[in-house]
Short mmCIF file of N, CA and C in Angstrom, two decimals:
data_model
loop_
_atom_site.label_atom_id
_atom_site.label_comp_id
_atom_site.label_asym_id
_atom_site.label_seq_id
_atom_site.Cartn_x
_atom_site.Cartn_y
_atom_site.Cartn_z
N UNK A 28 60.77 82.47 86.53
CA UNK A 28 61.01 82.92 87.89
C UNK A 28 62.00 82.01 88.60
N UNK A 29 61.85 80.58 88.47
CA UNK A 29 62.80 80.05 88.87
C UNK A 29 64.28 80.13 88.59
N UNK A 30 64.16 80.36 87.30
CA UNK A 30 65.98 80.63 86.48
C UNK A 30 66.54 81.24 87.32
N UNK A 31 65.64 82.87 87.80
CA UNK A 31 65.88 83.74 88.52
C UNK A 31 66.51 83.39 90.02
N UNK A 32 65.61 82.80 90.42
CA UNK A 32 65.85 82.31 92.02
C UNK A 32 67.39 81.52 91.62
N UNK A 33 67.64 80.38 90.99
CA UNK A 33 68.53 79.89 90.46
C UNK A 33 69.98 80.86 90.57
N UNK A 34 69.89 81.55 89.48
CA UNK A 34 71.30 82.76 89.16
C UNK A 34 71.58 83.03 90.42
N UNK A 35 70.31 83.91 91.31
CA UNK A 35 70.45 84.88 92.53
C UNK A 35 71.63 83.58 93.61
N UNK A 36 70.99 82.74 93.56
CA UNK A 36 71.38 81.76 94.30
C UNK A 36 73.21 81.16 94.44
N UNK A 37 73.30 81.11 93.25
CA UNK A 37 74.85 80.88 92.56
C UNK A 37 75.42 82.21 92.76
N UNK A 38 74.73 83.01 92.44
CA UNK A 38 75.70 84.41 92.94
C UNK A 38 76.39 84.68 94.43
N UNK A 39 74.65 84.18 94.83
CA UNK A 39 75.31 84.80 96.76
C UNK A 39 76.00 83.38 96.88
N UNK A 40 76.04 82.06 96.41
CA UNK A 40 77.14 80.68 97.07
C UNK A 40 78.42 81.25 96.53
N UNK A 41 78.86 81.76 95.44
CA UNK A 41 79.93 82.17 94.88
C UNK A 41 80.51 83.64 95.52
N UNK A 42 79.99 84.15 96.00
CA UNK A 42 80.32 85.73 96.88
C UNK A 42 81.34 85.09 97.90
N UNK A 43 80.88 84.31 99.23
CA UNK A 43 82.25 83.88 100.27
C UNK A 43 82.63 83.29 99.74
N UNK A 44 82.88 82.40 98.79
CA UNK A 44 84.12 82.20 98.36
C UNK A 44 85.13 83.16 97.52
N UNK A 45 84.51 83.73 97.01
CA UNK A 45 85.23 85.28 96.36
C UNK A 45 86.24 86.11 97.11
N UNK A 46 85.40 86.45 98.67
CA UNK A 46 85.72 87.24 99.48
C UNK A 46 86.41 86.28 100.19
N UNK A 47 86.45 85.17 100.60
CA UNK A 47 87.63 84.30 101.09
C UNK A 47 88.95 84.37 100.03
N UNK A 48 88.77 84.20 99.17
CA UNK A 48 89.86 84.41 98.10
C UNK A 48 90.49 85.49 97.97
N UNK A 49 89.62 86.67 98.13
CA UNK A 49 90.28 87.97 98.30
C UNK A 49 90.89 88.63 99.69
N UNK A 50 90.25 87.94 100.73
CA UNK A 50 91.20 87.99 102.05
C UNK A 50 92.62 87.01 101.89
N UNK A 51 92.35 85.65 101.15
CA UNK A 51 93.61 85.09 101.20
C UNK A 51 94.88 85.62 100.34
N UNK A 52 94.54 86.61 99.20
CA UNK A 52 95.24 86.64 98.11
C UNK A 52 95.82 88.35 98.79
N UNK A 53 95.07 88.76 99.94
CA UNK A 53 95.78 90.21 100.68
C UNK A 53 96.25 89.51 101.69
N UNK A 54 96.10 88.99 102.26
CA UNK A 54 97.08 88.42 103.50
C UNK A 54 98.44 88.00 102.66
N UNK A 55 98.16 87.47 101.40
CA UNK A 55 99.76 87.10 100.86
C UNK A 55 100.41 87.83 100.33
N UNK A 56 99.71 88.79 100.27
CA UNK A 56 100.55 90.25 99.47
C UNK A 56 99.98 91.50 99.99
N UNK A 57 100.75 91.70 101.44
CA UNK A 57 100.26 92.59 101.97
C UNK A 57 100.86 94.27 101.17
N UNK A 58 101.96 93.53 100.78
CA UNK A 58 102.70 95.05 100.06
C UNK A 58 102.45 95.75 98.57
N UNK A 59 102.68 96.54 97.99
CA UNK A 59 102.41 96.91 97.07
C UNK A 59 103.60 96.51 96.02
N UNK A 60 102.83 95.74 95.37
CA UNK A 60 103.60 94.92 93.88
C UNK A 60 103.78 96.04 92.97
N UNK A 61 105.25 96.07 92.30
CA UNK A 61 105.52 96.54 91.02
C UNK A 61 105.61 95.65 90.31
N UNK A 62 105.25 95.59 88.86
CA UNK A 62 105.70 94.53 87.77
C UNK A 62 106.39 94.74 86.67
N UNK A 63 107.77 94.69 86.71
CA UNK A 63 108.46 95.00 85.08
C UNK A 63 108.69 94.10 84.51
N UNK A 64 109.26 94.30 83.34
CA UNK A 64 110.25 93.25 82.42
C UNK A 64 111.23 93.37 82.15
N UNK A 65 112.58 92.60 82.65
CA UNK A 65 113.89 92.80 81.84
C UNK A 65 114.26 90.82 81.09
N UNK A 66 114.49 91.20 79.73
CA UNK A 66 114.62 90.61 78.57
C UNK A 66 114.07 89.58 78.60
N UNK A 67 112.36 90.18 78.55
CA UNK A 67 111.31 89.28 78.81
C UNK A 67 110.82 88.02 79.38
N UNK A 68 111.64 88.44 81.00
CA UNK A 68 110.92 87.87 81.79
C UNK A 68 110.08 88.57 83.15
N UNK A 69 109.07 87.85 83.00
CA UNK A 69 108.22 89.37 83.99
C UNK A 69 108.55 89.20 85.50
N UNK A 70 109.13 90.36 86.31
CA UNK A 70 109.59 90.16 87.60
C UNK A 70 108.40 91.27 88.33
N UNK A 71 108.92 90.23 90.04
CA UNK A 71 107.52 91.97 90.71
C UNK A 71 108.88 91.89 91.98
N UNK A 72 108.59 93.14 92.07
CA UNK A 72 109.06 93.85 93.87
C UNK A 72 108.14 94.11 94.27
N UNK A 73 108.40 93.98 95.81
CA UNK A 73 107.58 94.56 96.74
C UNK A 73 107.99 95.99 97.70
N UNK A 74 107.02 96.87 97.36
CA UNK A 74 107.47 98.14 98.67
C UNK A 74 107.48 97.71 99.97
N UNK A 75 108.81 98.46 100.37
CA UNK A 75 108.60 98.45 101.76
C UNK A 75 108.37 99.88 101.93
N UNK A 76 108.21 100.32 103.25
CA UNK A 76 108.13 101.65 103.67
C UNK A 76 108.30 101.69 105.24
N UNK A 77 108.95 102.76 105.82
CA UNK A 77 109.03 103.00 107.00
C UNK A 77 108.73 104.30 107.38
N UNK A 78 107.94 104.61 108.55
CA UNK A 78 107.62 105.92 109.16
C UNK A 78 108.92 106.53 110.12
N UNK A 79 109.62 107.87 109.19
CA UNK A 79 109.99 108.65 110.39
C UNK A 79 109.82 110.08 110.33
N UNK A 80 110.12 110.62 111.75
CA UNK A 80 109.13 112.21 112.01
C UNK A 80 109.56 112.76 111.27
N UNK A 81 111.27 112.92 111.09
CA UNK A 81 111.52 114.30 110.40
C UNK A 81 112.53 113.56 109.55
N UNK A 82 113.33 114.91 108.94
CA UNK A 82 115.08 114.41 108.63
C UNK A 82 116.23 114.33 109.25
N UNK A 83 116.01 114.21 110.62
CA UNK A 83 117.02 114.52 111.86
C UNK A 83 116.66 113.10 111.87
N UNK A 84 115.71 112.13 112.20
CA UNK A 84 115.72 111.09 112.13
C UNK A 84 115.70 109.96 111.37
N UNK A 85 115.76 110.42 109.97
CA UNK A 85 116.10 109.65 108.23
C UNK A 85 117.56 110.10 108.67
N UNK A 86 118.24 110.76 108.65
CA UNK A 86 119.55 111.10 108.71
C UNK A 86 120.75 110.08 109.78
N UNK A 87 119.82 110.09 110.95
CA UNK A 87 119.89 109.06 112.21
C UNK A 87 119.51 108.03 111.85
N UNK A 88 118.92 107.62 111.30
CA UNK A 88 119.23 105.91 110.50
C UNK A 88 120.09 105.91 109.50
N UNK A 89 120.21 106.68 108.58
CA UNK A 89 121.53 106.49 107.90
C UNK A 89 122.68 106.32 108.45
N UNK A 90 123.13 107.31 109.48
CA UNK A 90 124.25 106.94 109.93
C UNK A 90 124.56 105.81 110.27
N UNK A 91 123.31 105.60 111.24
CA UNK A 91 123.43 104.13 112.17
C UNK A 91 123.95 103.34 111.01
N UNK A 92 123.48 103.10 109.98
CA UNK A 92 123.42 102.31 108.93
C UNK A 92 124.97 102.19 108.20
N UNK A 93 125.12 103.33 108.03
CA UNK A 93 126.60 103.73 107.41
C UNK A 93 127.65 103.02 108.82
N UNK A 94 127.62 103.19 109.90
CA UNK A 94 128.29 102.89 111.19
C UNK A 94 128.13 100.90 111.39
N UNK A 95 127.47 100.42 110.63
CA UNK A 95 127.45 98.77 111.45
C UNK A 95 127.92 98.89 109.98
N UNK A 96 127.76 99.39 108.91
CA UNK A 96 129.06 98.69 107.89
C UNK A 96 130.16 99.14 107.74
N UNK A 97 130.91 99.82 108.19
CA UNK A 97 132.38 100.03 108.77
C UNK A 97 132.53 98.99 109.48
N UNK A 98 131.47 99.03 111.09
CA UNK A 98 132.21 97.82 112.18
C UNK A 98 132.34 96.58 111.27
N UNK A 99 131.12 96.46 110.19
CA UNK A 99 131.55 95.00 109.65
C UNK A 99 132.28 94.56 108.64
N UNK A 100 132.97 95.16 108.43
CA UNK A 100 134.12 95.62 107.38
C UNK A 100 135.68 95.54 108.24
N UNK A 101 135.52 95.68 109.52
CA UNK A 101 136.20 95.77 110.76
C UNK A 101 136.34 95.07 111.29
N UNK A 102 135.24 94.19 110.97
CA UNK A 102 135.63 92.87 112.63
C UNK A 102 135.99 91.66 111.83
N UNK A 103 136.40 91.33 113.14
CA UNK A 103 136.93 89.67 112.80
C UNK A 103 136.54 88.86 112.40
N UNK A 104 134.93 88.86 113.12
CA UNK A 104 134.02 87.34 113.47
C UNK A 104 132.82 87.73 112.29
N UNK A 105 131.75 86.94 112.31
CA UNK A 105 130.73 87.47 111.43
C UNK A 105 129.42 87.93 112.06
N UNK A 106 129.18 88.58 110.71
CA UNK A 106 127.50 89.08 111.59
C UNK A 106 126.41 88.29 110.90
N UNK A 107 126.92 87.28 110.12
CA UNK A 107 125.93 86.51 109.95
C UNK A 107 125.47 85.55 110.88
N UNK A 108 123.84 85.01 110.68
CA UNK A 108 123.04 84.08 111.27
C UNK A 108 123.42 82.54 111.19
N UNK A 109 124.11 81.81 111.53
CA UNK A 109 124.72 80.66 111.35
C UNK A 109 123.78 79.68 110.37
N UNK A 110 122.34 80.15 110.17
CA UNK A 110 121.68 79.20 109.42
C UNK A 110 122.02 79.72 107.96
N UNK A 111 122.56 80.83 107.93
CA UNK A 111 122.90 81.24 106.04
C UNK A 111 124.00 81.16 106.32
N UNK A 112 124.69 80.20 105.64
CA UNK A 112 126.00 79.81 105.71
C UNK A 112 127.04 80.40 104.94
N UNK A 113 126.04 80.85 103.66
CA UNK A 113 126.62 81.14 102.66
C UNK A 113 126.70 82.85 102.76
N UNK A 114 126.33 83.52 103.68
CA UNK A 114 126.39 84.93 104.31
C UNK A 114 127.57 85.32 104.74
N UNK A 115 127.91 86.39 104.46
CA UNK A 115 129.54 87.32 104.75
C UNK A 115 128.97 88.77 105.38
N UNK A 116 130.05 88.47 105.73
CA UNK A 116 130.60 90.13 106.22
C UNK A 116 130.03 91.13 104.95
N UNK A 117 130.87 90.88 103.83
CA UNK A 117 130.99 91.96 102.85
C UNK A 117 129.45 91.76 102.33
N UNK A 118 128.77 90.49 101.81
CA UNK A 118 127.25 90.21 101.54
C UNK A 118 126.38 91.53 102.24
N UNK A 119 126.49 90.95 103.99
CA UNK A 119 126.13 91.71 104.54
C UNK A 119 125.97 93.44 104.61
N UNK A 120 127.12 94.18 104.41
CA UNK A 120 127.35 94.80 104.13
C UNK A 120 126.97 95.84 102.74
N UNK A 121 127.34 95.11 101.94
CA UNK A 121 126.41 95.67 100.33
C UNK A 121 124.97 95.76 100.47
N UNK A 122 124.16 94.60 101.50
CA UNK A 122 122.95 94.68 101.82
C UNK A 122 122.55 96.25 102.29
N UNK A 123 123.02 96.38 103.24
CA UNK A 123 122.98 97.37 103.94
C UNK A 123 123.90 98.84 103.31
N UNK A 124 124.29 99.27 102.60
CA UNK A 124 124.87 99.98 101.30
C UNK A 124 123.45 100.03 99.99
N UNK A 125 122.84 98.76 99.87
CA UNK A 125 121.93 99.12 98.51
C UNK A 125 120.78 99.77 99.94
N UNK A 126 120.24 99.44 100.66
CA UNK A 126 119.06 99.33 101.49
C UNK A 126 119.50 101.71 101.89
N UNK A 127 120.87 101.60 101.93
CA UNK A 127 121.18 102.81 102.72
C UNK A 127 120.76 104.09 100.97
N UNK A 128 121.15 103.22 100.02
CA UNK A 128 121.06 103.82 98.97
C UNK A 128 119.46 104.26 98.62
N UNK A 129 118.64 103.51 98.90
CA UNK A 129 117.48 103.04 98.43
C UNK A 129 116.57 104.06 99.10
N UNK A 130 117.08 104.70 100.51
CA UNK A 130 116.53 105.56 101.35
C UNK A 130 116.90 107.10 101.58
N UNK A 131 117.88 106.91 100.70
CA UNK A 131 118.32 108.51 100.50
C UNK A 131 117.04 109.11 100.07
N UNK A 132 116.87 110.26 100.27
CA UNK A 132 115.88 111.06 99.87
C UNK A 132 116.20 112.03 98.78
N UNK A 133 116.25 111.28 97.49
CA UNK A 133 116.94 112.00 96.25
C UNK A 133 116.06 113.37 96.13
N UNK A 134 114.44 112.53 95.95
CA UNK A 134 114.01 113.41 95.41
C UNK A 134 113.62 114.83 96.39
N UNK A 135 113.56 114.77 97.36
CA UNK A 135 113.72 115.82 98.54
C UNK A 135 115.22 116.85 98.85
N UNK A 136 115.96 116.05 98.48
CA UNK A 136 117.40 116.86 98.15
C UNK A 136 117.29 117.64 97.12
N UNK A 137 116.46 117.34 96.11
CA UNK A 137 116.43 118.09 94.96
C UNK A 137 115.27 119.48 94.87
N UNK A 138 113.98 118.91 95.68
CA UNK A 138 113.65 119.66 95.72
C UNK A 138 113.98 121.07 96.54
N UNK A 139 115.27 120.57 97.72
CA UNK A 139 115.77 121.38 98.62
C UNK A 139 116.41 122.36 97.78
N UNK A 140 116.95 121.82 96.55
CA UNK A 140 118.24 122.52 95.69
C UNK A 140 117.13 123.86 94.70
N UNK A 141 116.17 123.32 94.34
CA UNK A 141 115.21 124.15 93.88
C UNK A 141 115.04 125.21 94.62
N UNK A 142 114.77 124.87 96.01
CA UNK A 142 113.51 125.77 97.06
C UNK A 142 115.12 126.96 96.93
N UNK A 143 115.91 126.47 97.17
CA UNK A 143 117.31 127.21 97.45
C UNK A 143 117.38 128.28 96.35
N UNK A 144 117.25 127.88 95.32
CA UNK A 144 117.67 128.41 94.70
C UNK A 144 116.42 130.07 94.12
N UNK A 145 115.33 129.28 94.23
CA UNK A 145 113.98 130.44 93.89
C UNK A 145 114.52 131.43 95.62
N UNK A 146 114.74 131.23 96.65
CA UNK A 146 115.12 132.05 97.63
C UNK A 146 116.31 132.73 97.14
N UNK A 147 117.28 131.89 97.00
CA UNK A 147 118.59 132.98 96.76
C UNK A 147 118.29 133.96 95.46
N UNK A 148 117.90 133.29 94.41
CA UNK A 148 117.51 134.42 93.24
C UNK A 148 116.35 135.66 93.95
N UNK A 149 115.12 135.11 94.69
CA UNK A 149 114.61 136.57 95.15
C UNK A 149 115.29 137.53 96.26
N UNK A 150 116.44 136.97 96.90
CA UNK A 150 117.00 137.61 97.86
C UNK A 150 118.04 138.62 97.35
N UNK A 151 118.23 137.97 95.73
CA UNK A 151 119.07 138.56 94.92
C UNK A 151 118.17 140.07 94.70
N UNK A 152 117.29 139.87 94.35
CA UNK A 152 116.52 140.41 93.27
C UNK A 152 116.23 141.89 94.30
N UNK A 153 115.80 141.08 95.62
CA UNK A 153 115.42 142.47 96.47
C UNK A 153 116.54 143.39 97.20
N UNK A 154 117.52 142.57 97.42
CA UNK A 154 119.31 143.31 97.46
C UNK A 154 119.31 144.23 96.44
N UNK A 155 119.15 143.89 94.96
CA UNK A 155 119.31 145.15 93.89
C UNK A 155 118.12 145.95 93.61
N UNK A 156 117.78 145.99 94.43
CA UNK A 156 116.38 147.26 94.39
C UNK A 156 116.68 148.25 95.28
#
């Protein structure tokens, strides 16, 4: 009976620390980890994600997006933060080019090209009847 009392005991002292460990180890990775391998070394990304209503407003951040890398392609001075020294214009810029890339909505364009196409074939179909 005692063993018993014993185990039970070590279980519940070992539980908050568990659950401290598992609040500390989500506070440090609040995002969702991918893990691949290229030529075996193991790398992780993290998702980001952003909420918007429609595609009038994914579209309206692209532009915006597409529009401050022209101006910075354009201007004189920099748009870097004086503490990254080693930051450019053009740096900058490709940033904002992969980030603009990254948010296209491929797979929604495609499914647009689908939806298009099952409509135009039945619109076909009921025209020749």
């Amino acid at each position: 009976m005692k063993n018993k009392v014993k185990k039970q005991s070590k279980k519940n002292n070992n539980n908050p620390d568990k659950e401290k460990l598992e609040a500390i180890i989500k506070h440090l990775s609040p995002r969702k980890r991918k893990y691949y391998k290229i030529n075996d070394e193991q790398l992780s990304s993290q998702e980001v994600t952003f909420m918007v209503e429609n595609n009038d407003e994914l579209r309206y951040i692209i532009s915006c997006l597409l529009r401050v890398s022209i101006l910075a392609l354009d201007s004189e001075g920099t748009l870097c933060p004086p503490r990254l020294p080693f930051c450019s214009n053009e740096s900058a810029v490709i940033t904002i080019l992969e980030l603009i890339d990254n948010i296209l909505p491929a797979d929604q364009l495609s499914s647009y090209d689908e939806i298009e196409k099952l409509v135009i074939s039945n619109a076909s179909l009921s025209e020749n009847k």
